[in-house]
Amino acid sequence: ANRLAIDSAKIDANLKKLLKAKDFGDKLAAAEEIIRPTAQPELIADEQRVDSQLYDGFVNDADRVKISVVRAADVDKLADLQLDFADERLKLMLPLYKARNYPKSLNQDEQEWWEKFRTKRLLEGGDNSPAGLYFKRIEELAAGPRVSKQDKYLLEELKLYGQSILPMA
């Protein structure tokens, strides 16, 4: 107290004032709410970023049950499964889940949507797109000074794999 120049008498006087103040705690909590609202902002789901947005907030209990239904559904049931999620992120995640894990369960409209999604995700941005940067990095590695025959083979396999997953643009 001496080192920090804390006046004990002043602390005691202030404590007495606080104890006499009616509803001080409620008023303090209200002021804190104004300064830093605790209400979660409305989550706006972005189709291209929904995977990472899943961590922006908690999923409510009703949607959690629906997630269990999705995970328990077999492929045949999954194709026709229509769940009305309250959370917009989950509404976008269901078709992604189906497309990534059970592409044969997609109907024609869903297949077209998936191709558009993949095209945008992988190719948007030209040379700076994820696909463009992937192939550029492979070329950089292949042009390195100490690249063995085995390394060149593996890099060529990675290049072929990358080409095989690109959407038909």
Backbone as ProteinMPNN parsed JSONL, in Angstrom:
{"seq_chain_A": "ANRLAIDSAKIDANLKKLLKAKDFGDKLAAAEEIIRPTAQPELIADEQRVDSQLYDGFVNDADRVKISVVRAADVDKLADLQLDFADERLKLMLPLYKARNYPKSLNQDEQEWWEKFRTKRLLEGGDNSPAGLYFKRIEELAAGPRVSKQDKYLLEELKLYGQSILPMA", "coords_chain_A": {"N_chain_A": [[0.825, -1.185, 0.0], [1.976, 1.223, 0.765], [4.053, 1.462, -1.113], [2.59, 1.739, -3.502], [1.203, 3.972, -2.956], [-1.386, 3.896, -1.778], [-4.281, 4.964, -0.297], [-5.692, 3.958, 2.519], [-7.796, 4.941, 4.095], [-9.252, 6.418, 2.283], [-10.108, 4.4, 0.591], [-11.778, 2.936, 2.311], [-13.747, 4.9, 2.796], [-14.826, 5.226, 0.248], [-15.849, 2.652, -0.143], [-17.887, 2.599, 1.78], [-19.604, 4.496, 0.649], [-20.315, 3.169, -1.697], [-21.667, 0.957, -0.649], [-23.892, 2.198, 0.442], [-25.151, 3.183, -1.808], [-28.0, 2.679, -3.698], [-29.007, -0.017, -5.761], [-26.585, -0.058, -7.118], [-24.998, -2.08, -8.249], [-26.697, -3.109, -10.276], [-26.938, -0.844, -11.878], [-24.301, -0.511, -12.643], [-23.905, -2.862, -14.111], [-25.724, -2.378, -16.192], [-24.517, -0.15, -17.379], [-22.151, -1.312, -18.222], [-23.169, -3.066, -20.138], [-24.019, -1.255, -22.046], [-21.581, -0.174, -22.822], [-20.059, -2.436, -23.608], [-21.703, -4.541, -25.302], [-23.154, -7.699, -24.577], [-24.704, -9.282, -26.06], [-24.784, -11.541, -28.69], [-23.709, -10.747, -31.941], [-25.763, -10.817, -34.875], [-25.333, -13.664, -36.801], [-23.991, -13.756, -39.931], [-24.079, -15.734, -42.557], [-21.691, -16.758, -44.898], [-21.475, -18.211, -47.913], [-19.039, -19.068, -49.102], [-17.268, -18.952, -46.982], [-18.293, -20.334, -44.885], [-17.398, -22.615, -43.538], [-15.299, -21.796, -41.796], [-16.738, -19.912, -40.392], [-18.326, -21.33, -38.74], [-17.268, -21.416, -36.252], [-17.873, -19.013, -35.143], [-19.902, -18.73, -33.34], [-22.104, -20.344, -30.953], [-24.053, -23.326, -31.528], [-27.538, -23.752, -31.391], [-29.626, -25.805, -29.199], [-31.754, -27.171, -30.512], [-30.914, -27.2, -33.192], [-28.628, -28.663, -32.825], [-29.607, -31.215, -32.341], [-30.672, -31.748, -34.848], [-28.328, -31.816, -36.318], [-27.27, -34.199, -35.374], [-29.095, -35.952, -36.505], [-28.454, -35.661, -39.207], [-25.821, -36.661, -39.22], [-26.298, -39.291, -38.515], [-27.776, -40.294, -40.575], [-28.166, -42.552, -43.312], [-26.706, -42.933, -46.608], [-28.763, -43.093, -48.57], [-30.986, -41.977, -47.255], [-29.972, -39.491, -46.68], [-29.858, -38.152, -49.098], [-32.466, -37.245, -49.532], [-32.944, -35.757, -47.332], [-34.248, -33.043, -45.671], [-33.821, -30.476, -43.653], [-34.87, -27.921, -41.46], [-32.874, -25.739, -40.404], [-32.265, -23.421, -37.79], [-30.04, -21.859, -37.598], [-28.281, -20.046, -39.89], [-25.76, -20.713, -40.875], [-25.658, -23.48, -40.696], [-27.589, -24.198, -42.525], [-26.246, -23.704, -44.854], [-24.127, -25.431, -44.553], [-25.143, -28.054, -44.741], [-25.647, -28.832, -47.544], [-22.976, -28.696, -48.358], [-21.78, -30.638, -46.763], [-23.069, -32.924, -47.741], [-22.17, -32.859, -50.429], [-19.384, -33.051, -50.204], [-18.965, -35.429, -48.798], [-20.759, -37.367, -49.729], [-21.098, -37.354, -52.69], [-22.619, -38.61, -54.649], [-25.142, -38.533, -53.698], [-26.285, -36.184, -54.396], [-28.777, -34.28, -56.052], [-29.686, -33.152, -59.4], [-29.852, -30.284, -59.401], [-28.449, -29.704, -57.061], [-25.934, -30.724, -57.753], [-25.193, -28.955, -59.807], [-25.094, -26.583, -58.323], [-22.971, -27.281, -56.604], [-20.813, -27.502, -58.381], [-20.612, -24.815, -59.224], [-20.001, -23.632, -56.771], [-17.517, -24.876, -56.165], [-16.02, -23.959, -58.343], [-15.97, -21.193, -57.906], [-14.721, -21.146, -55.376], [-12.211, -22.355, -55.863], [-11.134, -21.2, -58.213], [-11.62, -18.458, -58.397], [-10.137, -15.347, -58.717], [-8.106, -15.7, -60.445], [-4.701, -15.922, -61.256], [-4.029, -15.606, -58.619], [-5.774, -17.157, -57.256], [-6.811, -19.889, -55.094], [-6.272, -22.32, -56.495], [-4.571, -21.401, -58.53], [-2.372, -20.446, -57.029], [-1.589, -22.832, -55.851], [-0.693, -24.433, -58.029], [1.337, -22.765, -58.943], [3.104, -22.83, -56.782], [3.884, -25.523, -56.858], [5.29, -25.539, -59.284], [7.389, -23.79, -58.595], [8.675, -25.297, -56.608], [9.446, -27.51, -58.142], [11.315, -26.37, -59.798], [13.44, -25.98, -58.206], [16.893, -26.063, -56.998], [17.88, -28.462, -55.886], [16.275, -30.752, -56.511], [15.249, -33.967, -56.464], [14.879, -36.933, -58.536], [12.79, -38.475, -57.541], [11.45, -36.535, -56.038], [10.586, -34.851, -58.116], [8.852, -36.59, -59.392], [6.893, -36.921, -57.39], [5.973, -34.276, -57.184], [4.892, -33.959, -59.714], [2.812, -35.802, -59.532], [1.272, -34.554, -57.566], [0.547, -32.297, -58.982], [-1.007, -33.441, -61.025], [-3.033, -34.515, -59.438], [-4.16, -32.156, -58.408], [-5.137, -31.045, -60.782], [-7.034, -32.961, -61.353], [-9.056, -32.539, -59.503], [-10.089, -30.091, -60.068], [-12.838, -28.018, -60.884], [-15.05, -28.348, -63.709], [-14.685, -25.806, -65.688]], "CA_chain_A": [[0.0, 0.0, 0.0], [2.873, 2.374, 0.81], [4.768, 1.537, -2.384], [1.663, 2.2, -4.533], [0.568, 5.178, -2.423], [-2.812, 3.622, -1.623], [-4.818, 5.569, 0.923], [-6.677, 3.038, 3.092], [-8.955, 5.703, 4.572], [-10.037, 6.774, 1.085], [-10.743, 3.153, 0.139], [-12.883, 2.66, 3.244], [-14.797, 5.902, 2.569], [-15.473, 4.887, -1.031], [-16.604, 1.422, 0.067], [-19.105, 2.97, 2.492], [-20.478, 5.161, -0.323], [-20.845, 2.138, -2.596], [-22.626, 0.132, 0.084], [-25.108, 2.997, 0.631], [-25.779, 3.452, -3.114], [-29.003, 1.663, -4.026], [-28.965, -0.579, -7.11], [-25.322, 0.265, -7.788], [-24.59, -3.226, -9.074], [-27.545, -3.153, -11.47], [-26.572, 0.29, -12.735], [-22.985, -0.813, -13.193], [-24.111, -3.886, -15.143], [-26.375, -1.715, -17.329], [-23.494, 0.678, -18.035], [-21.247, -2.248, -18.909], [-23.892, -3.567, -21.316], [-23.988, -0.178, -23.043], [-20.202, -0.041, -23.302], [-19.667, -3.68, -24.285], [-22.874, -5.428, -25.343], [-22.841, -9.125, -24.535], [-25.532, -9.993, -27.027], [-24.02, -11.972, -29.85], [-24.216, -10.145, -33.172], [-26.399, -11.778, -35.777], [-24.358, -14.335, -37.649], [-24.305, -13.693, -41.355], [-23.351, -16.831, -43.171], [-21.133, -16.542, -46.23], [-21.364, -19.538, -48.527], [-17.655, -19.429, -49.358], [-16.494, -18.955, -45.748], [-19.126, -20.9, -43.822], [-16.628, -23.58, -42.745], [-14.618, -21.097, -40.705], [-17.734, -19.17, -39.632], [-18.965, -22.23, -37.789], [-16.681, -21.135, -34.95], [-18.241, -17.66, -34.734], [-20.933, -18.753, -32.298], [-22.594, -21.663, -30.571], [-25.228, -23.861, -32.198], [-28.585, -23.963, -30.381], [-29.913, -27.215, -28.906], [-32.623, -27.759, -31.541], [-30.069, -27.466, -34.356], [-27.681, -29.718, -32.452], [-30.334, -32.473, -32.553], [-30.751, -31.933, -36.305], [-26.981, -32.225, -36.758], [-27.174, -35.634, -35.059], [-29.894, -36.653, -37.519], [-27.649, -35.657, -40.439], [-24.682, -37.565, -39.07], [-26.772, -40.676, -38.387], [-28.499, -40.694, -41.791], [-27.393, -43.273, -44.316], [-26.6, -42.206, -47.872], [-30.065, -43.028, -49.235], [-31.836, -41.027, -46.534], [-29.324, -38.183, -46.737], [-30.194, -37.509, -50.369], [-33.778, -36.594, -49.443], [-33.059, -35.103, -46.034], [-34.49, -31.594, -45.683], [-33.989, -30.008, -42.277], [-34.977, -26.472, -41.373], [-32.006, -25.25, -39.344], [-32.448, -22.017, -37.405], [-28.745, -21.224, -37.829], [-28.014, -19.914, -41.333], [-24.524, -21.411, -41.212], [-25.942, -24.903, -40.871], [-28.327, -24.335, -43.78], [-25.243, -23.758, -45.915], [-23.234, -26.564, -44.322], [-25.739, -29.338, -45.118], [-25.291, -29.237, -48.907], [-21.526, -28.914, -48.431], [-21.539, -31.943, -46.154], [-23.502, -33.94, -48.706], [-21.319, -32.824, -51.619], [-18.023, -33.479, -49.883], [-18.903, -36.792, -48.274], [-21.62, -38.286, -50.48], [-21.44, -36.617, -53.92], [-23.63, -39.325, -55.439], [-26.462, -38.269, -53.118], [-26.754, -34.89, -54.881], [-29.653, -34.256, -57.227], [-29.131, -32.348, -60.494], [-29.698, -28.888, -58.958], [-27.369, -29.663, -56.083], [-24.677, -30.933, -58.481], [-24.876, -27.692, -60.477], [-24.681, -25.659, -57.273], [-21.663, -27.719, -56.117], [-19.808, -27.12, -59.386], [-20.441, -23.362, -59.135], [-19.323, -23.383, -55.502], [-16.113, -25.273, -56.314], [-15.382, -23.061, -59.305], [-15.725, -19.925, -57.22], [-13.767, -21.351, -54.278], [-10.875, -22.72, -56.321], [-10.609, -20.472, -59.365], [-11.832, -17.019, -58.347], [-8.905, -14.617, -58.425], [-7.114, -15.959, -61.495], [-3.406, -16.451, -60.814], [-3.971, -15.541, -57.158], [-6.79, -18.047, -56.7], [-6.19, -21.035, -54.423], [-5.73, -23.265, -57.477], [-3.429, -20.755, -59.186], [-1.252, -20.443, -56.092], [-1.19, -24.237, -55.669], [0.117, -24.861, -59.174], [2.534, -21.917, -58.969], [4.026, -23.36, -55.771], [4.432, -26.783, -57.365], [6.298, -25.174, -60.294], [8.539, -23.238, -57.869], [9.381, -26.413, -55.98], [10.037, -28.345, -59.196], [12.44, -25.642, -60.391], [14.479, -25.837, -57.183], [18.205, -26.587, -57.401], [18.177, -29.813, -55.385], [15.083, -31.58, -56.631], [15.599, -35.315, -56.93], [13.946, -37.575, -59.474], [11.644, -38.871, -56.735], [10.719, -35.3, -55.729], [9.914, -34.418, -59.35], [7.739, -37.509, -59.601], [5.842, -36.582, -56.414], [5.411, -32.98, -57.561], [4.046, -34.193, -60.897], [1.61, -36.466, -59.031], [0.476, -33.514, -56.906], [0.0, -31.454, -60.054], [-2.083, -34.218, -61.654], [-4.13, -34.582, -58.48], [-4.78, -30.838, -58.431], [-5.912, -30.924, -62.037], [-8.174, -33.893, -61.329], [-10.147, -32.056, -58.643], [-10.583, -28.791, -60.521], [-14.165, -28.078, -61.504], [-15.083, -28.12, -65.16], [-15.066, -24.399, -65.869]], "C_chain_A": [[0.869, 1.248, 0.0], [3.56, 2.569, -0.544], [3.883, 2.107, -3.477], [0.894, 3.452, -4.114], [-0.949, 5.025, -2.338], [-3.266, 4.149, -0.262], [-5.952, 4.69, 1.441], [-7.932, 3.763, 3.555], [-9.867, 6.064, 3.395], [-10.782, 5.538, 0.556], [-11.944, 2.834, 1.013], [-14.05, 3.619, 3.022], [-15.56, 5.587, 1.287], [-16.314, 3.617, -0.914], [-17.921, 1.725, 0.772], [-20.102, 3.645, 1.551], [-21.128, 4.126, -1.251], [-21.899, 1.288, -1.908], [-23.942, 0.866, 0.305], [-25.862, 3.221, -0.679], [-26.74, 2.322, -3.453], [-28.848, 1.25, -5.486], [-27.663, -0.269, -7.863], [-24.887, -0.858, -8.73], [-25.382, -3.314, -10.36], [-27.182, -2.038, -12.437], [-25.212, 0.068, -13.393], [-23.097, -1.838, -14.319], [-24.766, -3.279, -16.387], [-25.378, -0.86, -18.1], [-22.523, -0.205, -18.815], [-21.885, -2.796, -20.182], [-23.898, -2.522, -22.424], [-22.601, -0.077, -23.666], [-19.787, -1.251, -24.132], [-20.844, -4.635, -24.304], [-22.444, -6.89, -25.362], [-23.679, -9.919, -25.523], [-24.687, -10.312, -28.25], [-24.58, -11.313, -31.103], [-24.828, -11.224, -34.061], [-25.346, -12.364, -36.706], [-24.825, -14.302, -39.094], [-23.441, -14.729, -42.043], [-22.937, -16.475, -44.591], [-20.849, -17.926, -46.816], [-19.908, -19.972, -48.708], [-16.801, -19.523, -48.086], [-17.207, -19.665, -44.603], [-18.366, -21.92, -42.966], [-15.959, -22.899, -41.555], [-15.607, -20.309, -39.847], [-18.451, -20.051, -38.61], [-18.461, -21.967, -36.369], [-17.034, -19.745, -34.428], [-19.302, -17.625, -33.637], [-21.402, -20.17, -32.052], [-23.85, -22.033, -31.357], [-26.277, -24.134, -31.128], [-28.929, -25.453, -30.266], [-30.761, -27.883, -29.976], [-31.803, -28.099, -32.785], [-29.06, -28.571, -34.071], [-28.321, -31.098, -32.655], [-30.402, -32.771, -34.052], [-29.399, -32.344, -36.879], [-26.792, -33.714, -36.509], [-27.953, -36.465, -36.069], [-29.105, -36.747, -38.816], [-26.529, -36.682, -40.333], [-25.097, -39.021, -39.007], [-27.432, -41.188, -39.668], [-27.594, -41.488, -42.724], [-27.492, -42.517, -45.652], [-27.952, -42.052, -48.567], [-30.985, -42.001, -48.578], [-31.285, -39.599, -46.633], [-29.699, -37.428, -48.009], [-31.505, -36.733, -50.281], [-33.966, -35.8, -48.151], [-33.174, -33.588, -46.191], [-34.767, -31.16, -44.256], [-33.997, -28.484, -42.273], [-34.163, -25.991, -40.176], [-32.333, -23.79, -39.044], [-31.182, -21.222, -37.733], [-28.437, -21.23, -39.329], [-26.748, -20.654, -41.753], [-24.787, -22.882, -41.492], [-26.746, -25.158, -42.137], [-27.364, -24.421, -44.95], [-24.323, -24.963, -45.78], [-23.813, -27.892, -44.795], [-25.427, -29.717, -46.565], [-23.786, -29.445, -49.087], [-21.154, -30.277, -47.865], [-21.901, -33.059, -47.135], [-22.546, -34.0, -49.897], [-19.921, -33.374, -51.345], [-17.935, -34.946, -49.488], [-19.686, -37.82, -49.089], [-22.045, -37.619, -51.791], [-22.506, -37.308, -54.769], [-25.04, -39.108, -54.903], [-27.062, -36.963, -53.642], [-27.692, -35.042, -56.071], [-29.041, -33.299, -58.261], [-28.887, -30.894, -60.076], [-28.537, -28.753, -57.971], [-26.013, -29.871, -56.744], [-24.243, -29.65, -59.191], [-24.401, -26.654, -59.459], [-23.273, -25.991, -56.796], [-20.568, -27.317, -57.106], [-19.559, -25.612, -59.362], [-19.674, -22.988, -57.871], [-17.831, -23.687, -55.637], [-15.363, -24.349, -57.264], [-15.026, -21.743, -58.63], [-14.635, -20.091, -56.171], [-12.346, -21.57, -54.804], [-10.289, -21.787, -57.378], [-10.77, -18.956, -59.31], [-10.547, -16.317, -57.923], [-7.803, -14.901, -59.425], [-5.839, -16.572, -60.957], [-3.258, -16.445, -59.293], [-5.063, -16.373, -56.488], [-6.095, -19.18, -55.95], [-5.574, -22.039, -55.412], [-4.495, -22.676, -58.159], [-2.194, -20.768, -58.302], [-0.716, -21.85, -55.848], [-0.257, -24.67, -56.805], [1.402, -24.035, -59.292], [3.565, -22.447, -57.982], [4.645, -24.675, -56.215], [5.533, -26.492, -58.388], [7.551, -24.622, -59.622], [9.364, -24.355, -57.241], [10.082, -27.281, -57.016], [11.26, -27.688, -59.81], [13.597, -25.466, -59.405], [15.776, -26.521, -57.586], [18.476, -28.029, -56.965], [16.962, -30.73, -55.417], [15.487, -32.931, -57.232], [14.562, -35.821, -57.922], [12.657, -37.962, -58.756], [10.789, -37.646, -56.4], [9.945, -34.819, -56.953], [8.704, -35.298, -59.64], [6.575, -37.149, -58.668], [5.185, -35.242, -56.757], [4.504, -33.123, -58.786], [2.747, -34.881, -60.483], [0.692, -35.458, -58.335], [-0.17, -32.594, -57.935], [-1.17, -32.169, -60.73], [-3.29, -34.323, -60.731], [-4.889, -33.254, -58.478], [-5.638, -30.634, -59.668], [-7.146, -31.807, -62.005], [-9.339, -33.392, -60.481], [-10.687, -30.713, -59.073], [-11.958, -28.952, -61.144], [-14.052, -27.842, -62.996], [-15.595, -26.708, -65.392], [-15.438, -24.108, -67.319]], "O_chain_A": [[0.553, 2.225, -0.679], [3.642, 3.685, -1.057], [4.359, 2.883, -4.306], [0.03, 3.928, -4.85], [-1.699, 5.902, -2.765], [-2.697, 3.813, 0.777], [-7.043, 4.677, 0.871], [-9.032, 3.23, 3.412], [-11.092, 6.017, 3.505], [-11.935, 5.627, 0.132], [-13.012, 2.496, 0.503], [-15.209, 3.206, 3.057], [-16.787, 5.672, 1.247], [-17.379, 3.523, -1.523], [-18.959, 1.172, 0.408], [-21.304, 3.398, 1.64], [-22.321, 4.197, -1.549], [-22.911, 0.937, -2.514], [-24.998, 0.236, 0.351], [-27.076, 3.426, -0.667], [-26.352, 1.155, -3.493], [-28.585, 2.091, -6.347], [-27.646, -0.225, -9.093], [-24.464, -0.611, -9.859], [-24.815, -3.564, -11.424], [-27.124, -2.242, -13.649], [-25.006, 0.418, -14.555], [-22.454, -1.694, -15.359], [-24.403, -3.628, -17.51], [-25.389, -0.844, -19.331], [-22.129, 0.125, -19.933], [-21.204, -2.97, -21.193], [-23.794, -2.86, -23.603], [-22.461, 0.084, -24.879], [-19.233, -1.108, -25.222], [-20.973, -5.466, -23.404], [-21.506, -7.271, -26.061], [-23.398, -11.087, -25.791], [-23.971, -9.458, -28.772], [-25.793, -11.315, -31.312], [-24.449, -12.393, -33.995], [-24.566, -11.635, -37.32], [-25.917, -14.765, -39.424], [-22.218, -14.604, -42.097], [-23.731, -15.958, -45.377], [-20.07, -18.701, -46.261], [-19.585, -21.138, -48.485], [-15.722, -20.115, -48.114], [-16.755, -19.595, -43.46], [-18.668, -22.069, -41.782], [-16.05, -23.387, -40.428], [-15.329, -20.065, -38.673], [-19.116, -19.538, -37.709], [-19.155, -22.265, -35.397], [-16.541, -19.341, -33.375], [-19.559, -16.564, -33.068], [-21.133, -21.077, -32.839], [-24.606, -21.165, -31.793], [-25.958, -24.684, -30.074], [-28.566, -26.254, -31.127], [-30.52, -29.04, -30.319], [-31.979, -29.168, -33.369], [-28.682, -29.324, -34.969], [-27.654, -32.037, -33.091], [-30.213, -33.912, -34.472], [-29.337, -33.133, -37.822], [-26.218, -34.415, -37.342], [-27.523, -37.555, -36.446], [-29.087, -37.799, -39.456], [-26.314, -37.475, -41.25], [-24.331, -39.9, -39.402], [-27.625, -42.394, -39.823], [-26.423, -41.158, -42.909], [-28.276, -41.577, -45.788], [-28.252, -40.982, -49.099], [-31.678, -41.25, -49.264], [-32.044, -38.63, -46.666], [-29.84, -36.205, -47.993], [-31.637, -35.673, -50.893], [-35.035, -35.236, -47.914], [-32.302, -32.942, -46.772], [-35.833, -31.447, -43.712], [-33.229, -27.844, -42.991], [-34.689, -25.851, -39.072], [-32.641, -23.018, -39.952], [-31.255, -20.05, -38.101], [-28.346, -22.288, -39.951], [-26.672, -21.168, -42.869], [-24.209, -23.46, -42.412], [-26.608, -26.212, -42.758], [-27.625, -25.124, -45.926], [-23.797, -25.462, -46.776], [-23.061, -28.774, -45.21], [-24.975, -30.838, -46.803], [-23.371, -30.284, -49.886], [-20.313, -30.982, -48.422], [-21.141, -34.008, -47.33], [-22.156, -35.088, -50.322], [-19.352, -34.084, -52.175], [-16.957, -35.624, -49.8], [-19.323, -38.995, -49.134], [-23.229, -37.345, -51.985], [-23.217, -36.649, -55.527], [-26.02, -39.451, -55.564], [-28.224, -36.665, -53.364], [-27.437, -35.83, -56.982], [-27.992, -32.705, -58.011], [-27.828, -30.337, -60.366], [-27.75, -27.809, -58.043], [-25.032, -29.252, -56.333], [-23.064, -29.299, -59.178], [-23.431, -25.935, -59.7], [-22.46, -25.087, -56.602], [-19.508, -26.843, -56.697], [-18.413, -25.176, -59.468], [-18.797, -22.125, -57.904], [-16.986, -22.868, -55.274], [-14.209, -23.997, -57.018], [-13.911, -21.243, -58.773], [-13.723, -19.268, -56.087], [-11.389, -21.03, -54.249], [-9.073, -21.604, -57.433], [-10.135, -18.239, -60.082], [-9.948, -16.653, -56.901], [-6.686, -14.403, -59.278], [-5.869, -17.604, -60.287], [-2.453, -17.196, -58.743], [-5.247, -16.29, -55.273], [-4.902, -19.407, -56.153], [-4.476, -22.545, -55.18], [-3.493, -23.367, -58.344], [-1.094, -21.066, -58.769], [0.487, -22.031, -55.66], [0.826, -25.203, -56.566], [2.44, -24.558, -59.698], [4.754, -22.512, -58.293], [5.827, -24.912, -55.965], [6.587, -27.126, -58.362], [8.664, -24.95, -60.034], [10.592, -24.362, -57.329], [11.202, -27.737, -56.784], [12.154, -28.382, -60.295], [14.617, -24.866, -59.743], [15.775, -27.439, -58.405], [19.235, -28.738, -57.626], [16.668, -31.409, -54.433], [15.993, -33.012, -58.351], [13.51, -35.212, -58.114], [11.564, -37.797, -59.298], [9.561, -37.703, -56.466], [8.784, -34.426, -56.842], [7.662, -34.811, -60.079], [5.423, -37.08, -59.096], [3.969, -35.099, -56.63], [3.463, -32.47, -58.871], [1.687, -34.572, -61.028], [-0.527, -35.508, -58.5], [-1.312, -32.167, -57.763], [-2.21, -31.559, -60.979], [-4.433, -34.231, -61.18], [-6.119, -33.236, -58.539], [-6.746, -30.103, -59.585], [-8.186, -31.452, -62.561], [-10.485, -33.778, -60.713], [-11.662, -30.235, -58.493], [-12.21, -29.924, -61.856], [-13.102, -27.229, -63.484], [-16.795, -26.449, -65.301], [-15.783, -22.974, -67.652]]}, "name": "protein", "num_of_chains": 1, "seq": "ANRLAIDSAKIDANLKKLLKAKDFGDKLAAAEEIIRPTAQPELIADEQRVDSQLYDGFVNDADRVKISVVRAADVDKLADLQLDFADERLKLMLPLYKARNYPKSLNQDEQEWWEKFRTKRLLEGGDNSPAGLYFKRIEELAAGPRVSKQDKYLLEELKLYGQSILPMA"}
